[in-house]
């Protein structure tokens, strides 16, 4: 490969990207590894950056079995979640922990129905409809 191409190893379990041009990647697994889907090779002429981790890559869904709303994905600083009922009234507002890849919000005290979830971070916003049973 040309020297301008950067090769990365993506570990989907550890949620890391390791630049292989600079050093070797060493892993000592605590359990047996088998199957596919954990490691991927990524390459680029440009350096990979966190800009690709946009708020559009968030997954927002209701986990009705445990009365929770789950926000899964990389968050930015000062990210908050707001829950609105179908008539536009704010039912819940909470700050999300950007150090976690999956935030779970307890909605056991909220009535069943259709709600709108808005996740906001500075000038970014994602909105999704959820149904609570």
mmCIF file of C-alpha atoms in Angstrom:
data_model
loop_
_atom_site.group_PDB
_atom_site.id
_atom_site.type_symbol
_atom_site.label_atom_id
_atom_site.label_comp_id
_atom_site.label_asym_id
_atom_site.label_seq_id
_atom_site.Cartn_x
_atom_site.Cartn_y
_atom_site.Cartn_z
ATOM 1 C CA UNK A 1 0.000 0.000 0.000
ATOM 2 C CA UNK A 2 1.177 3.561 -0.572
ATOM 3 C CA UNK A 3 2.508 5.361 2.511
ATOM 4 C CA UNK A 4 -0.438 7.790 2.348
ATOM 5 C CA UNK A 5 -2.938 4.983 3.047
ATOM 6 C CA UNK A 6 -3.755 4.523 6.712
ATOM 7 C CA UNK A 7 -4.916 1.078 7.855
ATOM 8 C CA UNK A 8 -7.144 0.765 10.925
ATOM 9 C CA UNK A 9 -8.353 -2.251 12.870
ATOM 10 C CA UNK A 10 -11.883 -1.755 14.177
ATOM 11 C CA UNK A 11 -12.873 -3.774 17.248
ATOM 12 C CA UNK A 12 -16.682 -3.619 17.504
ATOM 13 C CA UNK A 13 -16.767 -5.161 20.988
ATOM 14 C CA UNK A 14 -14.252 -2.734 22.531
ATOM 15 C CA UNK A 15 -15.542 0.067 20.256
ATOM 16 C CA UNK A 16 -12.005 1.061 19.207
ATOM 17 C CA UNK A 17 -10.127 1.987 16.041
ATOM 18 C CA UNK A 18 -6.389 1.219 16.099
ATOM 19 C CA UNK A 19 -4.029 2.693 13.516
ATOM 20 C CA UNK A 20 -1.882 -0.231 12.341
ATOM 21 C CA UNK A 21 0.635 1.902 10.422
ATOM 22 C CA UNK A 22 2.253 3.032 13.691
ATOM 23 C CA UNK A 23 2.233 -0.117 15.800
ATOM 24 C CA UNK A 24 1.082 -3.704 16.041
ATOM 25 C CA UNK A 25 -2.227 -4.656 17.611
ATOM 26 C CA UNK A 26 -1.989 -7.217 20.413
ATOM 27 C CA UNK A 27 -5.030 -8.773 22.059
ATOM 28 C CA UNK A 28 -5.195 -11.308 24.867
ATOM 29 C CA UNK A 29 -8.829 -12.439 24.959
ATOM 30 C CA UNK A 30 -10.344 -13.611 28.219
ATOM 31 C CA UNK A 31 -12.684 -15.980 26.332
ATOM 32 C CA UNK A 32 -12.444 -18.004 23.139
ATOM 33 C CA UNK A 33 -12.966 -15.983 19.946
ATOM 34 C CA UNK A 34 -15.014 -17.467 17.134
ATOM 35 C CA UNK A 35 -17.319 -16.353 14.368
ATOM 36 C CA UNK A 36 -17.349 -13.108 12.424
ATOM 37 C CA UNK A 37 -18.289 -9.519 13.097
ATOM 38 C CA UNK A 38 -15.877 -8.385 15.796
ATOM 39 C CA UNK A 39 -12.854 -7.166 13.814
ATOM 40 C CA UNK A 40 -12.824 -5.169 10.583
ATOM 41 C CA UNK A 41 -9.989 -3.635 8.570
ATOM 42 C CA UNK A 42 -10.610 -0.050 7.485
ATOM 43 C CA UNK A 43 -8.350 1.948 5.233
ATOM 44 C CA UNK A 44 -8.339 5.508 4.049
ATOM 45 C CA UNK A 45 -6.188 8.100 2.302
ATOM 46 C CA UNK A 46 -7.363 10.549 4.971
ATOM 47 C CA UNK A 47 -7.149 10.054 8.715
ATOM 48 C CA UNK A 48 -10.313 8.717 10.334
ATOM 49 C CA UNK A 49 -11.872 11.127 12.787
ATOM 50 C CA UNK A 50 -14.662 11.346 15.303
ATOM 51 C CA UNK A 51 -16.625 13.583 12.916
ATOM 52 C CA UNK A 52 -18.066 10.386 11.424
ATOM 53 C CA UNK A 53 -19.663 9.615 14.801
ATOM 54 C CA UNK A 54 -22.571 11.923 14.110
ATOM 55 C CA UNK A 55 -25.769 11.985 16.057
ATOM 56 C CA UNK A 56 -27.501 10.490 12.994
ATOM 57 C CA UNK A 57 -25.911 7.152 13.858
ATOM 58 C CA UNK A 58 -27.849 6.974 17.128
ATOM 59 C CA UNK A 59 -30.460 4.305 17.616
ATOM 60 C CA UNK A 60 -33.441 5.279 19.776
ATOM 61 C CA UNK A 61 -36.043 2.699 20.759
ATOM 62 C CA UNK A 62 -38.439 1.669 23.514
ATOM 63 C CA UNK A 63 -37.660 -1.475 25.480
ATOM 64 C CA UNK A 64 -41.168 -2.183 26.721
ATOM 65 C CA UNK A 65 -40.230 -5.375 28.562
ATOM 66 C CA UNK A 66 -38.364 -3.260 31.120
ATOM 67 C CA UNK A 67 -40.121 0.111 30.690
ATOM 68 C CA UNK A 68 -37.065 1.860 29.297
ATOM 69 C CA UNK A 69 -36.121 4.081 26.388
ATOM 70 C CA UNK A 70 -32.694 3.162 25.026
ATOM 71 C CA UNK A 71 -30.351 5.583 23.259
ATOM 72 C CA UNK A 72 -27.542 3.577 21.687
ATOM 73 C CA UNK A 73 -24.489 5.132 20.022
ATOM 74 C CA UNK A 74 -21.719 7.654 20.570
ATOM 75 C CA UNK A 75 -22.936 10.887 22.166
ATOM 76 C CA UNK A 76 -21.380 14.350 22.292
ATOM 77 C CA UNK A 77 -21.005 16.595 25.332
ATOM 78 C CA UNK A 78 -24.125 18.127 26.871
ATOM 79 C CA UNK A 79 -26.526 15.695 25.226
ATOM 80 C CA UNK A 80 -30.049 15.698 26.612
ATOM 81 C CA UNK A 81 -33.153 13.646 25.941
ATOM 82 C CA UNK A 82 -36.640 15.122 25.967
ATOM 83 C CA UNK A 83 -39.830 13.070 25.744
ATOM 84 C CA UNK A 84 -43.034 14.636 24.425
ATOM 85 C CA UNK A 85 -46.537 13.204 24.318
ATOM 86 C CA UNK A 86 -48.445 13.220 21.036
ATOM 87 C CA UNK A 87 -50.014 16.600 21.945
ATOM 88 C CA UNK A 88 -46.562 18.200 22.233
ATOM 89 C CA UNK A 89 -46.353 18.400 26.033
ATOM 90 C CA UNK A 90 -42.930 17.727 27.543
ATOM 91 C CA UNK A 91 -43.222 14.632 29.740
ATOM 92 C CA UNK A 92 -39.565 14.028 30.607
ATOM 93 C CA UNK A 93 -36.221 15.767 30.275
ATOM 94 C CA UNK A 94 -32.890 14.229 31.276
ATOM 95 C CA UNK A 95 -29.197 14.602 30.526
ATOM 96 C CA UNK A 96 -27.490 11.598 28.921
ATOM 97 C CA UNK A 97 -24.067 10.248 29.899
ATOM 98 C CA UNK A 98 -21.764 10.718 26.898
ATOM 99 C CA UNK A 99 -19.228 8.252 28.358
ATOM 100 C CA UNK A 100 -21.699 5.383 27.801
ATOM 101 C CA UNK A 101 -22.463 3.836 24.422
ATOM 102 C CA UNK A 102 -25.944 2.910 25.628
ATOM 103 C CA UNK A 103 -28.113 5.091 27.864
ATOM 104 C CA UNK A 104 -31.273 3.612 29.389
ATOM 105 C CA UNK A 105 -33.986 5.915 30.674
ATOM 106 C CA UNK A 106 -36.640 4.560 33.041
ATOM 107 C CA UNK A 107 -40.166 5.365 31.817
ATOM 108 C CA UNK A 108 -42.104 3.091 34.172
ATOM 109 C CA UNK A 109 -44.003 6.089 35.590
ATOM 110 C CA UNK A 110 -45.218 7.218 32.159
ATOM 111 C CA UNK A 111 -48.551 6.116 30.672
ATOM 112 C CA UNK A 112 -48.712 3.866 27.614
ATOM 113 C CA UNK A 113 -49.017 5.666 24.282
ATOM 114 C CA UNK A 114 -47.185 7.254 21.382
ATOM 115 C CA UNK A 115 -44.336 9.642 22.260
ATOM 116 C CA UNK A 116 -41.712 11.715 20.476
ATOM 117 C CA UNK A 117 -38.110 11.413 21.711
ATOM 118 C CA UNK A 118 -35.695 14.245 20.942
ATOM 119 C CA UNK A 119 -31.967 13.829 21.579
ATOM 120 C CA UNK A 120 -30.072 17.130 21.370
ATOM 121 C CA UNK A 121 -26.396 18.039 21.585
ATOM 122 C CA UNK A 122 -25.353 21.666 21.013
ATOM 123 C CA UNK A 123 -26.507 22.280 17.426
ATOM 124 C CA UNK A 124 -27.381 18.654 16.565
ATOM 125 C CA UNK A 125 -30.740 16.984 17.027
ATOM 126 C CA UNK A 126 -32.379 13.622 16.333
ATOM 127 C CA UNK A 127 -36.086 12.953 16.788
ATOM 128 C CA UNK A 128 -37.863 9.604 16.778
ATOM 129 C CA UNK A 129 -41.354 8.321 17.514
ATOM 130 C CA UNK A 130 -41.639 5.543 20.119
ATOM 131 C CA UNK A 131 -44.587 3.539 21.410
ATOM 132 C CA UNK A 132 -44.710 2.716 25.111
ATOM 133 C CA UNK A 133 -46.847 -0.266 26.089
#
